[in-house]
PDB file of C-alpha atoms in Angstrom:
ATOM      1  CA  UNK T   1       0.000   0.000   0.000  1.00 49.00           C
ATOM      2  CA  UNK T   2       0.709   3.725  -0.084  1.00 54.00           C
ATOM      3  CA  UNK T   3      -0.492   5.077   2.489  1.00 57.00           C
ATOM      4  CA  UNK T   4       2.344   5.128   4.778  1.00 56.00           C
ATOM      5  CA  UNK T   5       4.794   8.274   5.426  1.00 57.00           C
ATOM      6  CA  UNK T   6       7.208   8.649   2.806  1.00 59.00           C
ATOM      7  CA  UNK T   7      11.034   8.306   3.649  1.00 60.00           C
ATOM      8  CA  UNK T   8      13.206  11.199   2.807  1.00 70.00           C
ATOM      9  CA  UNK T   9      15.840   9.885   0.705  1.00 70.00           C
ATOM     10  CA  UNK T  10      18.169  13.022   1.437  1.00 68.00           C
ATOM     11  CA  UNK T  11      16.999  13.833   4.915  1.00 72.00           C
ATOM     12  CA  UNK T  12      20.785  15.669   5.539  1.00 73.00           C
ATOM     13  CA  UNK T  13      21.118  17.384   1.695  1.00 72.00           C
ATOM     14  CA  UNK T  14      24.011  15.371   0.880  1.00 81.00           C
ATOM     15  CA  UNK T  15      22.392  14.117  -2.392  1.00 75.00           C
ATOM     16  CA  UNK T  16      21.414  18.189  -2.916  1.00 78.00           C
ATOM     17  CA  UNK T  17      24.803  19.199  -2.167  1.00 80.00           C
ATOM     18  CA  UNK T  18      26.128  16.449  -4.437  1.00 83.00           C
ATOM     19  CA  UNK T  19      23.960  17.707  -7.412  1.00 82.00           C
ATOM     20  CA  UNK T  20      24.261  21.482  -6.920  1.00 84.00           C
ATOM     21  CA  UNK T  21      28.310  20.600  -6.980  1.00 86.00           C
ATOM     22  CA  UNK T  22      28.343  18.553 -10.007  1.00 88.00           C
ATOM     23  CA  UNK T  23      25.922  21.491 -11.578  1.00 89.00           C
ATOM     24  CA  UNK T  24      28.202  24.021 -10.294  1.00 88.00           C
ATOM     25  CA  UNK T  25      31.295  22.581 -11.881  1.00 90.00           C
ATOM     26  CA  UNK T  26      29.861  21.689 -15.064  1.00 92.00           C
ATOM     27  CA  UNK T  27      29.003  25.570 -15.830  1.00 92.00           C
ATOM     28  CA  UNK T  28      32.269  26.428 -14.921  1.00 91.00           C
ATOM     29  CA  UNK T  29      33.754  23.837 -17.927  1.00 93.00           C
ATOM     30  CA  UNK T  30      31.216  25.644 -20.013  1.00 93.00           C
ATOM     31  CA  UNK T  31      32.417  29.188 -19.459  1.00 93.00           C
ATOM     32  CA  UNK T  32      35.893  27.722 -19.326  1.00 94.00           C
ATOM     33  CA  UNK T  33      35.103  26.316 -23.034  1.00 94.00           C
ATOM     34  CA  UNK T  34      33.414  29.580 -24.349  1.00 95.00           C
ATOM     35  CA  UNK T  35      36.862  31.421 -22.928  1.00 93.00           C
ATOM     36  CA  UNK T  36      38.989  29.276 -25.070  1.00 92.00           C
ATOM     37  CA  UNK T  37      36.949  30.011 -27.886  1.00 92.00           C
ATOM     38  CA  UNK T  38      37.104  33.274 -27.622  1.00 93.00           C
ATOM     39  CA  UNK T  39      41.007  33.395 -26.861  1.00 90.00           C
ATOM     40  CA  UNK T  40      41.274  31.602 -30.098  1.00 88.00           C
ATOM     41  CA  UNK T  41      39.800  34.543 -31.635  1.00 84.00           C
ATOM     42  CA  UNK T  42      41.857  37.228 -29.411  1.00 80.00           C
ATOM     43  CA  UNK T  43      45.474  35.034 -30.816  1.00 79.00           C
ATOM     44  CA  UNK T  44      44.529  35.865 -33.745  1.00 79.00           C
ATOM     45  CA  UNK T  45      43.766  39.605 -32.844  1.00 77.00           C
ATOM     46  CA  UNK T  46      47.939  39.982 -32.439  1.00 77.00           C
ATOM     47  CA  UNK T  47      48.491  38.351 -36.270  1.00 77.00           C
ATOM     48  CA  UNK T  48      46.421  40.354 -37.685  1.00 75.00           C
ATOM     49  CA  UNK T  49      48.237  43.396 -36.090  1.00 74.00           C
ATOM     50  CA  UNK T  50      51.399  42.188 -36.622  1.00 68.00           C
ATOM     51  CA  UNK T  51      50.840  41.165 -40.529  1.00 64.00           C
ATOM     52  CA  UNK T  52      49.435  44.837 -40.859  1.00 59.00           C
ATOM     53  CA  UNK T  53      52.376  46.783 -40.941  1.00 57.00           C
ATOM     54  CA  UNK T  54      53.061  49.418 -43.564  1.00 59.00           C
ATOM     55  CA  UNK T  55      49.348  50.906 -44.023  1.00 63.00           C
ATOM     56  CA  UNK T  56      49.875  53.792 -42.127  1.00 73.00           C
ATOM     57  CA  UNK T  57      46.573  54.207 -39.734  1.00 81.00           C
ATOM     58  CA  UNK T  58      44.087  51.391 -38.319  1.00 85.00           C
ATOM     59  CA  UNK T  59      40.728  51.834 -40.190  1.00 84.00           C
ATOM     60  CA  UNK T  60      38.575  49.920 -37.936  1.00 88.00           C
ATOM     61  CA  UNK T  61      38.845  47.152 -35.390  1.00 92.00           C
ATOM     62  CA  UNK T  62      40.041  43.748 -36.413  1.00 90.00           C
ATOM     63  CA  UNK T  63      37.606  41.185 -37.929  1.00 90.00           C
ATOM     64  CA  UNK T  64      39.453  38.735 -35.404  1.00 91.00           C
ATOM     65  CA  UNK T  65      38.290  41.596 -32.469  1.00 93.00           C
ATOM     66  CA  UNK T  66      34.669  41.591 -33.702  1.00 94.00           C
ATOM     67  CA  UNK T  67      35.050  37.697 -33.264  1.00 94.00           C
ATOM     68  CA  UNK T  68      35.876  37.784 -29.770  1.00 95.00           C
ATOM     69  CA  UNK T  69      32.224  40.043 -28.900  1.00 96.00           C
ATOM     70  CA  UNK T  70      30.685  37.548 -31.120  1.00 96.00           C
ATOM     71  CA  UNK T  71      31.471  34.622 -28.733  1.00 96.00           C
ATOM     72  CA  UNK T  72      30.430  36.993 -25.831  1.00 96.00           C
ATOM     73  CA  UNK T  73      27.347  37.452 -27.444  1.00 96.00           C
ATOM     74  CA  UNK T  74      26.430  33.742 -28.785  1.00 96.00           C
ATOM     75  CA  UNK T  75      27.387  32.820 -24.771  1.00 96.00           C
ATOM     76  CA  UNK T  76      24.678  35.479 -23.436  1.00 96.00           C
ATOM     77  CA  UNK T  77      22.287  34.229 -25.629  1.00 96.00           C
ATOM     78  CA  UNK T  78      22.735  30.874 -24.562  1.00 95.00           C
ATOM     79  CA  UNK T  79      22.945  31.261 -21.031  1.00 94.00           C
ATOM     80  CA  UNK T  80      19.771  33.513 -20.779  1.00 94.00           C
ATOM     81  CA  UNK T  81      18.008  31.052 -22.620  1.00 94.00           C
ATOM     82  CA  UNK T  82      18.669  28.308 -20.160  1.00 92.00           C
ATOM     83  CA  UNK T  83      19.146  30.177 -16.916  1.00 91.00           C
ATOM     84  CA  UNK T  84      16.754  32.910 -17.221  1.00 90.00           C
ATOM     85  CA  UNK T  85      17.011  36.740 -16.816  1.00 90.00           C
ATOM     86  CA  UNK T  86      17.737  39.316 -19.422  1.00 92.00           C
ATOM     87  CA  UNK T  87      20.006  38.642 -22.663  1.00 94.00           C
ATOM     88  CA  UNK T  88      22.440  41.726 -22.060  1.00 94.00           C
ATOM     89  CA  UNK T  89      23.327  43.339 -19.127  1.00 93.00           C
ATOM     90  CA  UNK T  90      22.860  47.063 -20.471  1.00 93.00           C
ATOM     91  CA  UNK T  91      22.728  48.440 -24.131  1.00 93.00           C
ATOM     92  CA  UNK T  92      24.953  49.352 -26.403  1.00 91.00           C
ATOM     93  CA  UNK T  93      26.655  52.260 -25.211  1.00 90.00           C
ATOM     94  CA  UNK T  94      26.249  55.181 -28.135  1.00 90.00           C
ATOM     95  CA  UNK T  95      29.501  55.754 -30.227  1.00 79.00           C
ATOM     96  CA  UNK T  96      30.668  59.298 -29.511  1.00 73.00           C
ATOM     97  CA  UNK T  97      30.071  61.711 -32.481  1.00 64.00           C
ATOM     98  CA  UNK T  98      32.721  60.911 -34.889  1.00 53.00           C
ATOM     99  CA  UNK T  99      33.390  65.458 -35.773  1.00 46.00           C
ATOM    100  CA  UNK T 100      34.240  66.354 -31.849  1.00 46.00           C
ATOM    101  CA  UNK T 101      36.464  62.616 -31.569  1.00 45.00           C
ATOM    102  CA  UNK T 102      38.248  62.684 -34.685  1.00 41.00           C
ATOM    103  CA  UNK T 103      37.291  58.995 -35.442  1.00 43.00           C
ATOM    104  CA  UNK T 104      38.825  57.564 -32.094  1.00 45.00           C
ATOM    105  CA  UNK T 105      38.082  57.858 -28.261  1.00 48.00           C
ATOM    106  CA  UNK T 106      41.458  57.308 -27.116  1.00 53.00           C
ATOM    107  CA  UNK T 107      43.250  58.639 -24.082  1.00 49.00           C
ATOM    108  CA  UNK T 108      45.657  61.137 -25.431  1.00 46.00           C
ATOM    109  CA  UNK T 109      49.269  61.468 -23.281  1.00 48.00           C
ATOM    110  CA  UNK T 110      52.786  61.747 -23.739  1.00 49.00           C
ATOM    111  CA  UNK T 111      55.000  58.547 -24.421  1.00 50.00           C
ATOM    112  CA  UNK T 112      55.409  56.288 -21.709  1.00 51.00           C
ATOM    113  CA  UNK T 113      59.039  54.811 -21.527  1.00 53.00           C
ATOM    114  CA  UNK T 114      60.425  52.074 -19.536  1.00 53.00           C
ATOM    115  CA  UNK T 115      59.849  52.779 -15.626  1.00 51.00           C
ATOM    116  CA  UNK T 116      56.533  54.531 -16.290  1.00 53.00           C
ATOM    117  CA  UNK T 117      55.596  51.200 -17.500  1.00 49.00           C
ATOM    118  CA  UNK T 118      56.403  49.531 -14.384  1.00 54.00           C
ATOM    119  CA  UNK T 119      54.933  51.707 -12.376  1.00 53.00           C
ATOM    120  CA  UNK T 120      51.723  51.097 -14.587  1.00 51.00           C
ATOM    121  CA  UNK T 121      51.668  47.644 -13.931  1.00 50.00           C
ATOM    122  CA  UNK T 122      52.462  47.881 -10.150  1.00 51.00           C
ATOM    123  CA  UNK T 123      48.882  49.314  -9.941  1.00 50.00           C
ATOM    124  CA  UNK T 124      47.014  46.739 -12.338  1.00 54.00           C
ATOM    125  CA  UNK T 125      44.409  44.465 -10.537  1.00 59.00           C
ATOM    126  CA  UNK T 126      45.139  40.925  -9.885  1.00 70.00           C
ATOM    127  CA  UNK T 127      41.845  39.103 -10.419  1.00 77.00           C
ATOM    128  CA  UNK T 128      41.416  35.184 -10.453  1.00 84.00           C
ATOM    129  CA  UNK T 129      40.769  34.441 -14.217  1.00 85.00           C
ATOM    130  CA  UNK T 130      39.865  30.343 -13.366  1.00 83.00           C
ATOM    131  CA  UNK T 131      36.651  29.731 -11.898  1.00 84.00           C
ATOM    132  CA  UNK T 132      38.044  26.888  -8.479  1.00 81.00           C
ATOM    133  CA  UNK T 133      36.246  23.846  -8.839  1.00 80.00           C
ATOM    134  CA  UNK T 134      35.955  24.234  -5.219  1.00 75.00           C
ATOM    135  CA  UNK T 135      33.839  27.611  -5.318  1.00 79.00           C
ATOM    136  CA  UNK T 136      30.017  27.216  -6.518  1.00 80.00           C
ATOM    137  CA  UNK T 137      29.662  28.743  -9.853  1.00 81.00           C
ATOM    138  CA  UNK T 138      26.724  31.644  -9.825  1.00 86.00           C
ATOM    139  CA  UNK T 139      24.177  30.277 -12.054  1.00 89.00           C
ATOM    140  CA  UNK T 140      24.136  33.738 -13.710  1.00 90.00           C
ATOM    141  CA  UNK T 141      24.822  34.845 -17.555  1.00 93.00           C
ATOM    142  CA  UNK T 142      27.107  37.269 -15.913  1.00 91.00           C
ATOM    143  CA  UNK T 143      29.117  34.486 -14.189  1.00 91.00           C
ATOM    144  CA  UNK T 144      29.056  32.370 -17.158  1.00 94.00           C
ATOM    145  CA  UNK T 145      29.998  35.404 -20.225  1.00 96.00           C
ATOM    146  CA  UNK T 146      32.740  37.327 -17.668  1.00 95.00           C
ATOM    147  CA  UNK T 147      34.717  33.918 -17.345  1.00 95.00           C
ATOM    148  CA  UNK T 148      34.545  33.828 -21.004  1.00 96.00           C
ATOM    149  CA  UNK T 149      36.263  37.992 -21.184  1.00 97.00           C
ATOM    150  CA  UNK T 150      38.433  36.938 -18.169  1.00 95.00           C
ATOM    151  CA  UNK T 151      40.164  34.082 -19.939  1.00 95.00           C
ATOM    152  CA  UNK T 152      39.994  35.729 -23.580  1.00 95.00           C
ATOM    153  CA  UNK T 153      41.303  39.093 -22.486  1.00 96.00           C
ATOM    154  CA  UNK T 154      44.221  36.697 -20.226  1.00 93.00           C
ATOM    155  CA  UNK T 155      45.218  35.115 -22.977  1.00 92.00           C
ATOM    156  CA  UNK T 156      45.388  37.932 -25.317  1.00 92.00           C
ATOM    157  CA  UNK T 157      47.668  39.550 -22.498  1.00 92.00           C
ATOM    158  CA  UNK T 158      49.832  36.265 -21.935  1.00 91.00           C
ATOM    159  CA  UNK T 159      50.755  35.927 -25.902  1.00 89.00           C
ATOM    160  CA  UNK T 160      51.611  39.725 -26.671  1.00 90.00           C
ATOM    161  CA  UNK T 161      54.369  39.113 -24.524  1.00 89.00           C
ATOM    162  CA  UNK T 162      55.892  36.736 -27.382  1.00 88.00           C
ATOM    163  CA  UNK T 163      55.146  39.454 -30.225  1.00 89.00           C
ATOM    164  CA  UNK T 164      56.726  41.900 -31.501  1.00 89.00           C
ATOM    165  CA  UNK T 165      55.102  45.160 -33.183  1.00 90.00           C
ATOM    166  CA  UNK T 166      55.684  48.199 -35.259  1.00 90.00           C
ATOM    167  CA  UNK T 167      54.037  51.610 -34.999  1.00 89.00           C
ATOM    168  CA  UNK T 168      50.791  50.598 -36.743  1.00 89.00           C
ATOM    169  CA  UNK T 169      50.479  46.866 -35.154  1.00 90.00           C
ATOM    170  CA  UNK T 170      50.649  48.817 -31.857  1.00 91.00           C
ATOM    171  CA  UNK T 171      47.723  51.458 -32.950  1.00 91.00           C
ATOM    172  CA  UNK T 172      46.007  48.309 -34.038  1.00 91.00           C
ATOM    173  CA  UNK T 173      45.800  46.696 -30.841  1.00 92.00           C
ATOM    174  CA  UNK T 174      45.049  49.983 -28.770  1.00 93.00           C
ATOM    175  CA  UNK T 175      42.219  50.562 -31.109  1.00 93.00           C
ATOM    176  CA  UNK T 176      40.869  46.808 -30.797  1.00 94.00           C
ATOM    177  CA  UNK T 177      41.203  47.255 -27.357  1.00 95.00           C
ATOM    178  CA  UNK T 178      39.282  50.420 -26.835  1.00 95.00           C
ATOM    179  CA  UNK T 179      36.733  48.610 -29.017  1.00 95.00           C
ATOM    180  CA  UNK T 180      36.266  45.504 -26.513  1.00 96.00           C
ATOM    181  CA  UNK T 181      36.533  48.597 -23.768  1.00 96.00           C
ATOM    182  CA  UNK T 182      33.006  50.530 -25.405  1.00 96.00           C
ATOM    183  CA  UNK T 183      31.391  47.138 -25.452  1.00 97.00           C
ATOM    184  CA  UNK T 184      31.643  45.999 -22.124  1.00 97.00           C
ATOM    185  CA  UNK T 185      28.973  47.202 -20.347  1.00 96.00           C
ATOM    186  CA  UNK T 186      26.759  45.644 -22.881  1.00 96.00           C
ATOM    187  CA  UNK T 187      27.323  42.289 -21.780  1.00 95.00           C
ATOM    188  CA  UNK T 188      28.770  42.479 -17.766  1.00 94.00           C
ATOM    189  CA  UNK T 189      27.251  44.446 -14.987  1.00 89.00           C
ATOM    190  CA  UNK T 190      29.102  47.387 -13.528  1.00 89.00           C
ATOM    191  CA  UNK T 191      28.617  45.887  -9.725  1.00 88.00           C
ATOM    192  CA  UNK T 192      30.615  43.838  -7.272  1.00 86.00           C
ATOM    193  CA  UNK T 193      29.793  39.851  -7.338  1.00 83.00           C
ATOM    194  CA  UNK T 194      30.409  36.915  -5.144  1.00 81.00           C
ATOM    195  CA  UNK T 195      34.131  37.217  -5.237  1.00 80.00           C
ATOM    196  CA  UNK T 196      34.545  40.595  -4.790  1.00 84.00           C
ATOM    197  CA  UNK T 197      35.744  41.613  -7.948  1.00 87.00           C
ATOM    198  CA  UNK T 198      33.453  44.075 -10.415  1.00 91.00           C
ATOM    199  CA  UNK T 199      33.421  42.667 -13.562  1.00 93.00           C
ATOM    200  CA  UNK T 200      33.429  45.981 -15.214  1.00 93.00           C
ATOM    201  CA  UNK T 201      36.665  47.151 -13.961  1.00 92.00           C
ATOM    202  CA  UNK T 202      38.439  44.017 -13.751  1.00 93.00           C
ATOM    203  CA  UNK T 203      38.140  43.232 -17.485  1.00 95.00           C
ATOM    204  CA  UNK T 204      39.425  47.156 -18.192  1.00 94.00           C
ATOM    205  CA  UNK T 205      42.194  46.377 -16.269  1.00 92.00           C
ATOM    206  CA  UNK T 206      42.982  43.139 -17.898  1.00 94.00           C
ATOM    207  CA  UNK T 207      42.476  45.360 -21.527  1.00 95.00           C
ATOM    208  CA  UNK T 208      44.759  47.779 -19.390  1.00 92.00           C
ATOM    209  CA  UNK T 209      47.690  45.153 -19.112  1.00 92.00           C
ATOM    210  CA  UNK T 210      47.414  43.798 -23.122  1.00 94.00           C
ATOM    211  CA  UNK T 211      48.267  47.171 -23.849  1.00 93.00           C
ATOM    212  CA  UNK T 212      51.399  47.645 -21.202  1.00 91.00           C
ATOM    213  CA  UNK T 213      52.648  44.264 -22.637  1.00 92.00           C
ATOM    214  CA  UNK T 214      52.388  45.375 -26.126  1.00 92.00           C
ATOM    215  CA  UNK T 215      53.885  48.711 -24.998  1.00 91.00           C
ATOM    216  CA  UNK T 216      57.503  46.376 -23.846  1.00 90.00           C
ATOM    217  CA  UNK T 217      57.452  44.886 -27.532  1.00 90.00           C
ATOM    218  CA  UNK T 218      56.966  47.759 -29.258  1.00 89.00           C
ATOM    219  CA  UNK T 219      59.467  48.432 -31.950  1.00 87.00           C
ATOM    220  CA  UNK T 220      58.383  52.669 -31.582  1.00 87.00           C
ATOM    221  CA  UNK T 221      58.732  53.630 -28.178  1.00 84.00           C
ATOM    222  CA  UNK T 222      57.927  57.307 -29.138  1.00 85.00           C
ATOM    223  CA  UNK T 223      54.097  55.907 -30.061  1.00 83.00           C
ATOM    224  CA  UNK T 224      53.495  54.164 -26.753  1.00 85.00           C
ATOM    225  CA  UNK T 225      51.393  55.276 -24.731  1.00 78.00           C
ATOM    226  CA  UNK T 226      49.792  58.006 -26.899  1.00 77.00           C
ATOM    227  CA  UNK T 227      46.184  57.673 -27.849  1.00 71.00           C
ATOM    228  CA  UNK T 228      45.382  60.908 -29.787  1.00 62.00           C
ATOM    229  CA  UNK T 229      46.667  59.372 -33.166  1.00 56.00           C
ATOM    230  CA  UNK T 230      44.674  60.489 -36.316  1.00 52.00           C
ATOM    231  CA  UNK T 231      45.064  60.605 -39.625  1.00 50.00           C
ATOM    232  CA  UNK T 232      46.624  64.459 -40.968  1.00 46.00           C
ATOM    233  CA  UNK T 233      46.077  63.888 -44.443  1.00 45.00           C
ATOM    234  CA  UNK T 234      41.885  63.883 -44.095  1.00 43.00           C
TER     235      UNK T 234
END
């Protein structure tokens, strides 16, 4: 019969716990994937800069750049799909008007030589870029699409220390980067999460340290560090 009192099979959680764990660690191989992916593309953001050489000015970000949002975005998509909430985590921020920023937003200073540059990197943030299997994911599309930046925007950093660039390949990669930069609050939150760390910030910094690496292997020291580049014969 059936009419007895049921036994809890998990009276103590343990099967729970067991679940949420295996859950938890599974999402994290998933954002861990849709990082590599996108690192793929960021690899071959520094060939494209490097092969570029010669053609005086950048005229856009690279295709290879684009790629890198259009993981981020296919990974949103995904993960709002399955775990709920909204697809983005803000609009697209609006371009500013291409007459008052002559074509480019960047910050415009003097060179930066050799100690500036460690000094620079003294003060960039140290963030965790590998989810510990030990830590419970957040079952978020945040969680899930700023692992993906973190380990794209790492590895990026991590193999411009093995390049080498000119004067354009290094306009190239600060104007990819300040690309990825305008994007970002379209697809992570400007707010402190579980770990502590604000996605917003923490992926400007990492965008921060691709471009002090690429600063040590530039071949024009005069051009590093100076963002108000445009072109005098328009």
């Amino acid at each position: 019969g059936g009419g007895g009192p049921k036994a809890d099979l998990d009276a103590d959680g343990t099967v729970a716990a067991r679940f949420r764990s295996a859950a938890s660690r599974a999402l994290q191989l998933y954002a861990i994937k849709r990082g590599g992916d996108a690192a793929a593309s960021g690899s071959a953001v520094l060939l494209e800069a490097e092969i570029g050489g010669g053609r005086g000015l950048p005229e856009s970000p690279t295709s290879s750049a684009i790629g890198i949002l259009a993981v981020a975005k296919a990974t949103s998509v995904d993960c709002a799909a399955v775990l709920g909430g909204e697809v983005m985590a803000g609009p697209v921020p609006p371009f500013p008007d291409e007459d008052g920023a002559g074509g480019l937003s960047l910050a415009s200073r003097g060179p930066l030589k050799g100690l500036q540059l460690d000094v620079e990197r003294m003060f960039t943030e140290r963030i965790e870029i590998y989810p510990r299997p030990s830590r419970h994911a957040e079952f978020t599309r945040s969680f899930v699409v700023y692992t993906t930046l973190k380990i794209a925007f790492k590895g990026l950093a991590e193999t411009s220390r093995t390049r080498s660039f000119d004067t354009y390949g290094y306009r190239q990669m600060q104007t990819d980067c300040e690309f990825l930069r305008h994007f970002l609050p379209h697809y992570v939150s400007d707010e402190t999460v579980t770990d502590g760390t604000n996605p917003l910030s923490a992926l400007c910094g990492l965008l921060d340290d691709i471009m002090l690496n690429v600063g040590e292997r530039c071949l024009d020291p005069e051009c590093v560090g100076v963002g108000g580049f445009y072109d005098e014969g328009r």
